[in-house]
PDB file of C-alpha atoms and ligand atoms in Angstrom:
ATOM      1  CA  UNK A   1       0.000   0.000   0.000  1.00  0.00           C
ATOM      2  CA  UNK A   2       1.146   3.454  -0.833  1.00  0.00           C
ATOM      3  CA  UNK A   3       0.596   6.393   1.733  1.00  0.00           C
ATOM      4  CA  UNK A   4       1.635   9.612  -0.171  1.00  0.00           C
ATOM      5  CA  UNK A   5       1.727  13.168   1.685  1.00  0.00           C
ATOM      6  CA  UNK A   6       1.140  16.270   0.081  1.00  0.00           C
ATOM      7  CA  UNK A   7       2.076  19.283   1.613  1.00  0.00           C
ATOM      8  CA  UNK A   8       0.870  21.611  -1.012  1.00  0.00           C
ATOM      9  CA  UNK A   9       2.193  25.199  -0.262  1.00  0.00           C
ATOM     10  CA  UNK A  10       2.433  24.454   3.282  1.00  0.00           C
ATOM     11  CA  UNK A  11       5.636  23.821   5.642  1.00  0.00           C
ATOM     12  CA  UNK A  12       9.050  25.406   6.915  1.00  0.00           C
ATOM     13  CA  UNK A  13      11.754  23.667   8.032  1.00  0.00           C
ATOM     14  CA  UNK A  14      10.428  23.483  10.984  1.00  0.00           C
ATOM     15  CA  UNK A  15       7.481  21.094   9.779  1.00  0.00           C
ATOM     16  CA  UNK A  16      10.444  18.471   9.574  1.00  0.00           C
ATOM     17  CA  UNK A  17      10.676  18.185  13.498  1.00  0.00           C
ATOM     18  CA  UNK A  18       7.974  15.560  13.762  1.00  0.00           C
ATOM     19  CA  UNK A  19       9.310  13.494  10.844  1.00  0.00           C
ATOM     20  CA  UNK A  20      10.902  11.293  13.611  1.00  0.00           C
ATOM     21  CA  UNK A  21       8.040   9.941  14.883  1.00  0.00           C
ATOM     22  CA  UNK A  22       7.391   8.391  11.480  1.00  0.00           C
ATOM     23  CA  UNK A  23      10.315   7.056  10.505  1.00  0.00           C
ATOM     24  CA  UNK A  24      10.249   5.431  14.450  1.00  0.00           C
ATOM     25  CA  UNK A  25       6.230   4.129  13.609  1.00  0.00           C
ATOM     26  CA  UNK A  26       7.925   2.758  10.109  1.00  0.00           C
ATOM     27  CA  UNK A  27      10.522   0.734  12.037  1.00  0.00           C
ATOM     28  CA  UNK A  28       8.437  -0.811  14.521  1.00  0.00           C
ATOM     29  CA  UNK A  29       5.435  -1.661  11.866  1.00  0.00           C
ATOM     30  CA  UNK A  30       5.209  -5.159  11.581  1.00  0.00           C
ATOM     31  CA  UNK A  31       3.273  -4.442   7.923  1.00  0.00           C
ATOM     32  CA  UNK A  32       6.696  -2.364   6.743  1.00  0.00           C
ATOM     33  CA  UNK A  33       7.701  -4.543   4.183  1.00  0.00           C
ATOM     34  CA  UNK A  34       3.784  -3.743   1.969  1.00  0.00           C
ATOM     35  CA  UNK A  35       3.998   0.197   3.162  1.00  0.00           C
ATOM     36  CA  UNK A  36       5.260   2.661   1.061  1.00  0.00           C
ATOM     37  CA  UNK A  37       5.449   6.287   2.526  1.00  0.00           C
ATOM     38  CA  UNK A  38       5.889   9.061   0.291  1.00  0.00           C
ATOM     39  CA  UNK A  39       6.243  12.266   1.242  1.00  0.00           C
ATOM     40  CA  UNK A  40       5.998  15.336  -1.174  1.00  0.00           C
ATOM     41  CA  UNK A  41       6.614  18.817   0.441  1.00  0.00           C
ATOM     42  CA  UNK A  42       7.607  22.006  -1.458  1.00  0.00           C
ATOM     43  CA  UNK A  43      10.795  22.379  -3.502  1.00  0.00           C
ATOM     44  CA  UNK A  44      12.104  24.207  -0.496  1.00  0.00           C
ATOM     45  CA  UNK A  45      11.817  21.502   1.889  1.00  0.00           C
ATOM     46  CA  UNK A  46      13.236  18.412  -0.901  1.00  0.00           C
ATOM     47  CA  UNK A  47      16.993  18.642   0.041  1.00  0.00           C
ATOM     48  CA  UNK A  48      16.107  19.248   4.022  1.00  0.00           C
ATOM     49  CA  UNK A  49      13.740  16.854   4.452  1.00  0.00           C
ATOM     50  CA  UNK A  50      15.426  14.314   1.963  1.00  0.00           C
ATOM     51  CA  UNK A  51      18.541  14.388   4.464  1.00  0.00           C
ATOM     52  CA  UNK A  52      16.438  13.748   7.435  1.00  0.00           C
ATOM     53  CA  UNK A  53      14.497  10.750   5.818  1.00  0.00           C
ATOM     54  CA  UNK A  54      18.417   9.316   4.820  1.00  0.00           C
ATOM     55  CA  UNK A  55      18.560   5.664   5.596  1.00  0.00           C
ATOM     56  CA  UNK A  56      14.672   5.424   7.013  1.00  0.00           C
ATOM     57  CA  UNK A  57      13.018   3.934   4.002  1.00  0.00           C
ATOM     58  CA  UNK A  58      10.609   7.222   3.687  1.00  0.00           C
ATOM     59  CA  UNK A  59      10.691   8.558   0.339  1.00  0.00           C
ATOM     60  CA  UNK A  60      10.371  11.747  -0.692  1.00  0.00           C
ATOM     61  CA  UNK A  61       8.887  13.195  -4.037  1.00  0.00           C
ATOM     62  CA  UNK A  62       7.345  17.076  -5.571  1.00  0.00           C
ATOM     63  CA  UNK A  63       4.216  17.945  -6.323  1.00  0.00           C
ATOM     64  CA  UNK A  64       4.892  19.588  -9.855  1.00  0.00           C
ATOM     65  CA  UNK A  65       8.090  20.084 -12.289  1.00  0.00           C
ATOM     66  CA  UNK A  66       8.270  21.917 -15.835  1.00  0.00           C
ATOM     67  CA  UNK A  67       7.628  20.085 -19.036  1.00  0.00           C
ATOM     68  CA  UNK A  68      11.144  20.502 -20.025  1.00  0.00           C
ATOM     69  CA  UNK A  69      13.848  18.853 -18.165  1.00  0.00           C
ATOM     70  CA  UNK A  70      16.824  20.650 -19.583  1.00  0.00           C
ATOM     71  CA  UNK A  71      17.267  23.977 -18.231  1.00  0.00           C
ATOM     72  CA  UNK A  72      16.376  27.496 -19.570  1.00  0.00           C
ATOM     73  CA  UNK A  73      15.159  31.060 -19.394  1.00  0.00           C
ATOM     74  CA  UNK A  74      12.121  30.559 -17.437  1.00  0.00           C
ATOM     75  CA  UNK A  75      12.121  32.376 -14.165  1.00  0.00           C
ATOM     76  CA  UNK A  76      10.405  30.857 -11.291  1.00  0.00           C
ATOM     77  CA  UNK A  77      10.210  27.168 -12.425  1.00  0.00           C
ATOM     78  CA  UNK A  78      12.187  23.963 -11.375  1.00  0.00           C
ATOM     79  CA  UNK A  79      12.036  20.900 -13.479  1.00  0.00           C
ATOM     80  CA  UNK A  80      12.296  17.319 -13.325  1.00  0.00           C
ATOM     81  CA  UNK A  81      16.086  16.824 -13.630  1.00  0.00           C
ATOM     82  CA  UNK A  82      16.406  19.779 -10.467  1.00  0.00           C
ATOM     83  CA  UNK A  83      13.928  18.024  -8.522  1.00  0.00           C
ATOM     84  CA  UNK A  84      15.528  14.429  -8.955  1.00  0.00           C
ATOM     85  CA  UNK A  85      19.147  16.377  -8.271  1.00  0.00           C
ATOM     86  CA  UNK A  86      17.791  17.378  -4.645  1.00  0.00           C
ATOM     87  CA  UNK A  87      16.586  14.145  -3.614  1.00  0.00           C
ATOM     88  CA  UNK A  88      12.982  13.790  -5.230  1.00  0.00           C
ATOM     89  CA  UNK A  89      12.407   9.969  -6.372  1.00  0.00           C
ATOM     90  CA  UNK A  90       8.594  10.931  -7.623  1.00  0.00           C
ATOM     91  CA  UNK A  91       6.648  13.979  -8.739  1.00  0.00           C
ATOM     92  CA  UNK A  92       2.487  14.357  -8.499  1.00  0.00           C
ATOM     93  CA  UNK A  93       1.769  15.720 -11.862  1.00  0.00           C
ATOM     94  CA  UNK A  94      -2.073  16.691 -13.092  1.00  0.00           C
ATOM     95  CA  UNK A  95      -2.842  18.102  -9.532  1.00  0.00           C
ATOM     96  CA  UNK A  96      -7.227  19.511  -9.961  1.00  0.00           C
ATOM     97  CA  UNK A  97      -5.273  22.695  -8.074  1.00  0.00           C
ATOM     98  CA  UNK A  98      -2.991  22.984 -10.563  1.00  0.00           C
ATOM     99  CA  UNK A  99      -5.744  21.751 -13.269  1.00  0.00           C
ATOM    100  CA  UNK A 100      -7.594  24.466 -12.342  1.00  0.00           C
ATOM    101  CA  UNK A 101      -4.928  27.221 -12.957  1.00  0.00           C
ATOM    102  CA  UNK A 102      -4.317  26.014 -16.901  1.00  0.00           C
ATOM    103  CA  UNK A 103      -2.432  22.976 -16.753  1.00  0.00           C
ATOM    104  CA  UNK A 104      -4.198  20.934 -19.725  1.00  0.00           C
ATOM    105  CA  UNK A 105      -3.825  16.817 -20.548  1.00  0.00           C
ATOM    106  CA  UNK A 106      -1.458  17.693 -23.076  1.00  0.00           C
ATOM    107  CA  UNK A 107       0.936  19.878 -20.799  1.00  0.00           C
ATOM    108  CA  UNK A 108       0.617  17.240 -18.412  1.00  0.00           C
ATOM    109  CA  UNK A 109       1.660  14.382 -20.880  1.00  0.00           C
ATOM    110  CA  UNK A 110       4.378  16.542 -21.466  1.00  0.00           C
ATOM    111  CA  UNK A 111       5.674  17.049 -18.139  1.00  0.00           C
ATOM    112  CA  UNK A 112       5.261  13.475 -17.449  1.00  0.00           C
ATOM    113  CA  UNK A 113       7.383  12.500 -20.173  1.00  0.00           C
ATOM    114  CA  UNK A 114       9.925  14.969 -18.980  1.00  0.00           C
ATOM    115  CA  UNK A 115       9.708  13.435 -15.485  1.00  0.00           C
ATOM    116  CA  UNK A 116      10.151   9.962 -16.652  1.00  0.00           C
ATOM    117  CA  UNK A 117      13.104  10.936 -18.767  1.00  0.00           C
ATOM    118  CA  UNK A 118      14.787  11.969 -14.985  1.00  0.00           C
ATOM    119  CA  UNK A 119      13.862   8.735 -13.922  1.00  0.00           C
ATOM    120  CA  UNK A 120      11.171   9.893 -11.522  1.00  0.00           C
ATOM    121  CA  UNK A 121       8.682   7.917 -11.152  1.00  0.00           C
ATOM    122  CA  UNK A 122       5.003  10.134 -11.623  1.00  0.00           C
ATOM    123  CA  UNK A 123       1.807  10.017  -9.240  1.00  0.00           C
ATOM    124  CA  UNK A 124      -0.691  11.125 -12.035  1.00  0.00           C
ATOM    125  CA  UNK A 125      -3.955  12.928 -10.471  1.00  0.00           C
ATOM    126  CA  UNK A 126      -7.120  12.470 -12.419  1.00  0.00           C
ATOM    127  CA  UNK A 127     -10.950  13.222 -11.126  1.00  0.00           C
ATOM    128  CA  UNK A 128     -13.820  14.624 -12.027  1.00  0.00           C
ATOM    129  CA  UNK A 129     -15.841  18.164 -10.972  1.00  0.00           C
ATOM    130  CA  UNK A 130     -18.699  17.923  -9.155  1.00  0.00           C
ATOM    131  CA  UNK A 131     -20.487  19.239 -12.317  1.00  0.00           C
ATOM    132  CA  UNK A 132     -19.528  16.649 -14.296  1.00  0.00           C
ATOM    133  CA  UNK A 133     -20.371  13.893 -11.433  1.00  0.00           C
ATOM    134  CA  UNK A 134     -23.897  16.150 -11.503  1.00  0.00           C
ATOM    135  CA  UNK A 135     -24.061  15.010 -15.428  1.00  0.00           C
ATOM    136  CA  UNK A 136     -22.866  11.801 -15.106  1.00  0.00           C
ATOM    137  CA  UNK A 137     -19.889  11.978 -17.281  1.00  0.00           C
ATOM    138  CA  UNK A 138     -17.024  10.476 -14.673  1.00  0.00           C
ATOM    139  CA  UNK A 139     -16.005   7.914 -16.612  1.00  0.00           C
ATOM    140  CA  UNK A 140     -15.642   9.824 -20.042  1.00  0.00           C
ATOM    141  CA  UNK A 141     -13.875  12.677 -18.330  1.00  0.00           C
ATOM    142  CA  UNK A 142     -10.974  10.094 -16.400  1.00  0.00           C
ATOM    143  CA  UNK A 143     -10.685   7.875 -19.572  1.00  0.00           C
ATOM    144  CA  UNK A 144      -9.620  10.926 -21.129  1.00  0.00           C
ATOM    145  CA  UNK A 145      -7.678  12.436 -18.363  1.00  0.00           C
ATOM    146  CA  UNK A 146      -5.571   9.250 -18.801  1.00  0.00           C
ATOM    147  CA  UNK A 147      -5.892   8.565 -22.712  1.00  0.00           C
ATOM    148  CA  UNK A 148      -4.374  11.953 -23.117  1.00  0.00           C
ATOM    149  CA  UNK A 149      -1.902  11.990 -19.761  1.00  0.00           C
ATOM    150  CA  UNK A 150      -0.440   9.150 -21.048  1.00  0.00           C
ATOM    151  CA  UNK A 151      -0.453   9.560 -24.611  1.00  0.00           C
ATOM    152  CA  UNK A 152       2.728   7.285 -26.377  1.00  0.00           C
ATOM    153  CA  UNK A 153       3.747   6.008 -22.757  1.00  0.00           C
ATOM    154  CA  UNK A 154       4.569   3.229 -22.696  1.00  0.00           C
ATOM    155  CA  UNK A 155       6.390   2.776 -18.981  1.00  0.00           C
ATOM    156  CA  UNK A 156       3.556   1.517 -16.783  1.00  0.00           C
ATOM    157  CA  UNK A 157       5.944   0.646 -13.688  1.00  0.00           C
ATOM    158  CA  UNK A 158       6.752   4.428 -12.730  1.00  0.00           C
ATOM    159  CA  UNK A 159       3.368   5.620 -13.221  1.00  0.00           C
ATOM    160  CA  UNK A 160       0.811   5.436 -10.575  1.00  0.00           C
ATOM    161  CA  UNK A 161      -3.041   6.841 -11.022  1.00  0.00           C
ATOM    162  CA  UNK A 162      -4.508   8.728  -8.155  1.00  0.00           C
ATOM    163  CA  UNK A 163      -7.768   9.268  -8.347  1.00  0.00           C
ATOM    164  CA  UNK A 164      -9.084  12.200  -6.842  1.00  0.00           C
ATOM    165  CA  UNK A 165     -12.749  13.411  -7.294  1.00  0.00           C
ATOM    166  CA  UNK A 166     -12.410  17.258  -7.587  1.00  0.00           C
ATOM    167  CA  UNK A 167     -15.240  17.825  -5.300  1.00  0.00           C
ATOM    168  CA  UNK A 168     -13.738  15.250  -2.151  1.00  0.00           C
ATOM    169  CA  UNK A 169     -10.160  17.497  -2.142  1.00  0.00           C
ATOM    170  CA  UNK A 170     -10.323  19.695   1.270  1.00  0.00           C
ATOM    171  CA  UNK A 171     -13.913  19.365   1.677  1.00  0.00           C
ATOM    172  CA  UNK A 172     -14.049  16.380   4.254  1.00  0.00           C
ATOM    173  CA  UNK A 173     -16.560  15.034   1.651  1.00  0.00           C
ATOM    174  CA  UNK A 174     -15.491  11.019   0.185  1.00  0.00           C
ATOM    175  CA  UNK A 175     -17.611   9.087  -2.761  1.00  0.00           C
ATOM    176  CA  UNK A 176     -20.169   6.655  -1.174  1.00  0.00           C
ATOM    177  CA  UNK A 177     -18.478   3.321  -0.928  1.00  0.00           C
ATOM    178  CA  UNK A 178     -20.040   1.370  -4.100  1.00  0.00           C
ATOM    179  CA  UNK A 179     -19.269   3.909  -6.333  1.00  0.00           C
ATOM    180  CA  UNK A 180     -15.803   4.208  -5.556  1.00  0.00           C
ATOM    181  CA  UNK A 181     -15.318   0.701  -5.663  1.00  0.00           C
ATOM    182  CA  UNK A 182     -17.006   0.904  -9.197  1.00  0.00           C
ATOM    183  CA  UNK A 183     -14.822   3.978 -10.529  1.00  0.00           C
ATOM    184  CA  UNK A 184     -11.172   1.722  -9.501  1.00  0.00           C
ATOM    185  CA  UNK A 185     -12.268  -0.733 -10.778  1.00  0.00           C
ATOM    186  CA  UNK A 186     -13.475   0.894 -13.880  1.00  0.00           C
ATOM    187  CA  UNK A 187      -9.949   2.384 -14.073  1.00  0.00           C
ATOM    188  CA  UNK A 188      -8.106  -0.405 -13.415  1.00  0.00           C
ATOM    189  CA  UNK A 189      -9.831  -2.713 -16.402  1.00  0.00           C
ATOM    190  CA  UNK A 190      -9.220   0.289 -18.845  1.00  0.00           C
ATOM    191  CA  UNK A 191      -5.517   0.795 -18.031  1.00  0.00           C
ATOM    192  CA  UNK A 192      -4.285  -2.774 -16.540  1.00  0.00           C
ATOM    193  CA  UNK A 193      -1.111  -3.048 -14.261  1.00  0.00           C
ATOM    194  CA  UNK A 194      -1.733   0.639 -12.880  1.00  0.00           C
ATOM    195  CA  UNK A 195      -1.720   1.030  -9.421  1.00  0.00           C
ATOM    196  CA  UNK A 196      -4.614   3.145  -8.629  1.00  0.00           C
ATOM    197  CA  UNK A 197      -4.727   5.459  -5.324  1.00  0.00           C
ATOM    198  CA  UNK A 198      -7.516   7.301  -3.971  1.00  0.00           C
ATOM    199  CA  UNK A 199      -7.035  10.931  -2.566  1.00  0.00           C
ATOM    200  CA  UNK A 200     -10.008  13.579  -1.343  1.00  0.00           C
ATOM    201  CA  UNK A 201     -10.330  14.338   2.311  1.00  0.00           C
ATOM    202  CA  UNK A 202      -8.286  10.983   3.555  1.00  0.00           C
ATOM    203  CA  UNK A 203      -8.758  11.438   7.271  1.00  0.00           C
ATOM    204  CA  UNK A 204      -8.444   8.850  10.564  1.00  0.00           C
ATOM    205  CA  UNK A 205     -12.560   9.055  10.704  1.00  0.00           C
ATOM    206  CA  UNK A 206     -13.311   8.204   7.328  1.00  0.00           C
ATOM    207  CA  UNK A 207     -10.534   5.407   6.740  1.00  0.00           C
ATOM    208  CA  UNK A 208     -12.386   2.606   8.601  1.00  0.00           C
ATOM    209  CA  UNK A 209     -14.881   3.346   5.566  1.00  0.00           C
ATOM    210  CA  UNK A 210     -12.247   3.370   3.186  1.00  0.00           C
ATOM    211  CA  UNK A 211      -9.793   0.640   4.025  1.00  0.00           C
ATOM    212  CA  UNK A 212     -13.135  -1.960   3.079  1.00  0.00           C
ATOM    213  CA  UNK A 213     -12.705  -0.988  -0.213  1.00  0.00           C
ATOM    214  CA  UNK A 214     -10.145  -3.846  -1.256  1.00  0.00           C
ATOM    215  CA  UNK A 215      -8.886  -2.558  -4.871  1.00  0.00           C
ATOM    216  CA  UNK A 216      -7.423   0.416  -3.791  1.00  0.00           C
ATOM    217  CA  UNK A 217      -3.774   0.265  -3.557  1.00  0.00           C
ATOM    218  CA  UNK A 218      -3.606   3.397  -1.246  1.00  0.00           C
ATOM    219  CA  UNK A 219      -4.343   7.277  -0.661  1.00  0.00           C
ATOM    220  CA  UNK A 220      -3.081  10.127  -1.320  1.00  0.00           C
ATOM    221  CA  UNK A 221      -3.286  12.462   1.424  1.00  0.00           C
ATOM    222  CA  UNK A 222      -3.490  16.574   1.921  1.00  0.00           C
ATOM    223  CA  UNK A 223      -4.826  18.173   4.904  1.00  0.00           C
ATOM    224  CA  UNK A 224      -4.210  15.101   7.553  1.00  0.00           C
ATOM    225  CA  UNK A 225      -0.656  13.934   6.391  1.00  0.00           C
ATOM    226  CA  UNK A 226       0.852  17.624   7.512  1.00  0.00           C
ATOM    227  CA  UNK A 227       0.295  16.043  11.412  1.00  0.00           C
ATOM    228  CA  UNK A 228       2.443  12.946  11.672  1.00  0.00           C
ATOM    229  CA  UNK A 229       0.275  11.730  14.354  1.00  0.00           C
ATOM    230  CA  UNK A 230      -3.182  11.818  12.318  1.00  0.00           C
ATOM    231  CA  UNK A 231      -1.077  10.245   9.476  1.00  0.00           C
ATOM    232  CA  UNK A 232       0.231   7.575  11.295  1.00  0.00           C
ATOM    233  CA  UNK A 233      -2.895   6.907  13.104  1.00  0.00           C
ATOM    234  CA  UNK A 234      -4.349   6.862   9.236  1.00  0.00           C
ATOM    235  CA  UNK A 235      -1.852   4.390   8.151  1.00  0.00           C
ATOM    236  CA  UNK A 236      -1.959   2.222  11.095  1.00  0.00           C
ATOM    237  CA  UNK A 237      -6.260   2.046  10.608  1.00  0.00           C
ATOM    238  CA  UNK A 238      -5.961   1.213   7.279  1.00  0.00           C
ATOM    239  CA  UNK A 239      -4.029  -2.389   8.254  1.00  0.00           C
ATOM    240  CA  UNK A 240      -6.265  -2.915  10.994  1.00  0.00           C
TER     241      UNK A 240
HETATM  242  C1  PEP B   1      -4.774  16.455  -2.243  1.00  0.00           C
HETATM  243  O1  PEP B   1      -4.483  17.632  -2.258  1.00  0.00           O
HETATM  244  O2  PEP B   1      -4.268  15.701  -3.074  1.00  0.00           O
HETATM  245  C2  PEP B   1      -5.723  15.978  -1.234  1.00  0.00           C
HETATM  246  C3  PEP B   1      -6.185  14.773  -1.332  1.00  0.00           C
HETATM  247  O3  PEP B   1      -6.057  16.867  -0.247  1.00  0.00           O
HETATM  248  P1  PEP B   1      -6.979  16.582   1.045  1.00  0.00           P
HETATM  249  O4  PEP B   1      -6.560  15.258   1.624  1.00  0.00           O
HETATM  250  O5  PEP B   1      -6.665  17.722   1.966  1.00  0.00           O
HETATM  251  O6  PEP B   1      -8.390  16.563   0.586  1.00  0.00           O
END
């Protein structure tokens, strides 16, 4: 099971302090062996944060790069080969915040090329609005988020699929059980050998409700993985 942390735009380097506790709740897991933790902070907090997690299995990843890993005149951006050059061994790409702001399936097909070419592996984020949930169009609109995401990939080992319903991200809201179910698995026939993640208000309540639905191959969490103790108590719950 994968447990991946975003940070979003959130964290100093004192956010790293409770990192230890963990990397000590990794250790003494008995389930270690089937957990992956990945944790993506800000570019500022990569290098930092990449030293700390040195030698505890953690791994840490971004939550962006530019579409063009060589470098250039374009102030303000980091891409993939940077990232991987601090420490980063993933990058989230097709973020709905980042979505929102312009990034199209084509930029994001680019950028995921770019990443793979730096030999990160990529934690692509697909999910519908609650508009087009309203019309019924889910399916259409993540077939394709992925037919174009992944257009002439063919690498299917460093790509994971987290699906995350636009309207679930920060609102403590999470798709009724069945349908979730129904949506993986709809995902996972279309594109076989994907792992597919679920992220949208991931919290220690509402993963007793989650952790029953058995084709998810873990979450991808915002708001809750910032406190090391609610994310612990989130990964420990979901083995339970
Ligand atoms: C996210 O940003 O990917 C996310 C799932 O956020 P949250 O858990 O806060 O809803």
């Amino acid at each position: 099971m994968y447990f991946i942390a975003n940070w979003k735009m959130f964290g100093t380097l004192n956010s790293l302090n409770s990192l230890h506790k963990v990397v000590k709740f990794f250790k003494t897991f008995k389930k270690n062996k089937a957990l992956k933790i990945i944790y993506c902070p800000p570019n500022t907090l990569i290098r930092p944060m990449s030293k700390k997690l040195k030698n505890s299995h953690l791994i840490v990843g971004a939550q962006n790069c530019h579409q063009n890993e060589t470098f250039g005149a374009l102030t303000g951006y980091v891409n993939s080969y940077m990232l991987k050059n601090v420490g980063a061994k993933y990058v989230i790409i097709g973020h709905s915040e980042n979505r929102r702001a312009g990034e199209t399936n084509k930029l994001i097909n680019l950028k995921i090329k770019s990443a793979l070419k730096s030999r990160l592996k990529v934690i692509l984020c697909i999910g519908e609005t609650l508009q087009e949930k309203r019309k019924k169009v889910t399916k259409q609109i993540l077939k394709k988020q992925i037919r174009l995401g992944l257009n002439k990939i063919k690498n299917r080992s460093d790509i994971l699929i987290a699906y995350e319903p636009v309207w679930s991200i920060g609102t403590g809201l999470i798709p009724k059980s069945n349908e979730l179910y129904e949506t993986i698995n709809f995902i996972k026939k279309n594109y076989k050998k994907y792992k597919v993640l679920y992220g949208g208000s991931v919290n220690p309540k509402n993963i007793n409700q989650l952790k029953l639905i058995n084709n998810l191959d873990g979450y991808l969490i915002g708001g809750a993985s910032q406190n090391s103790n609610k994310f612990i108590d989130i990964i420990k719950k979901s083995y339970n």
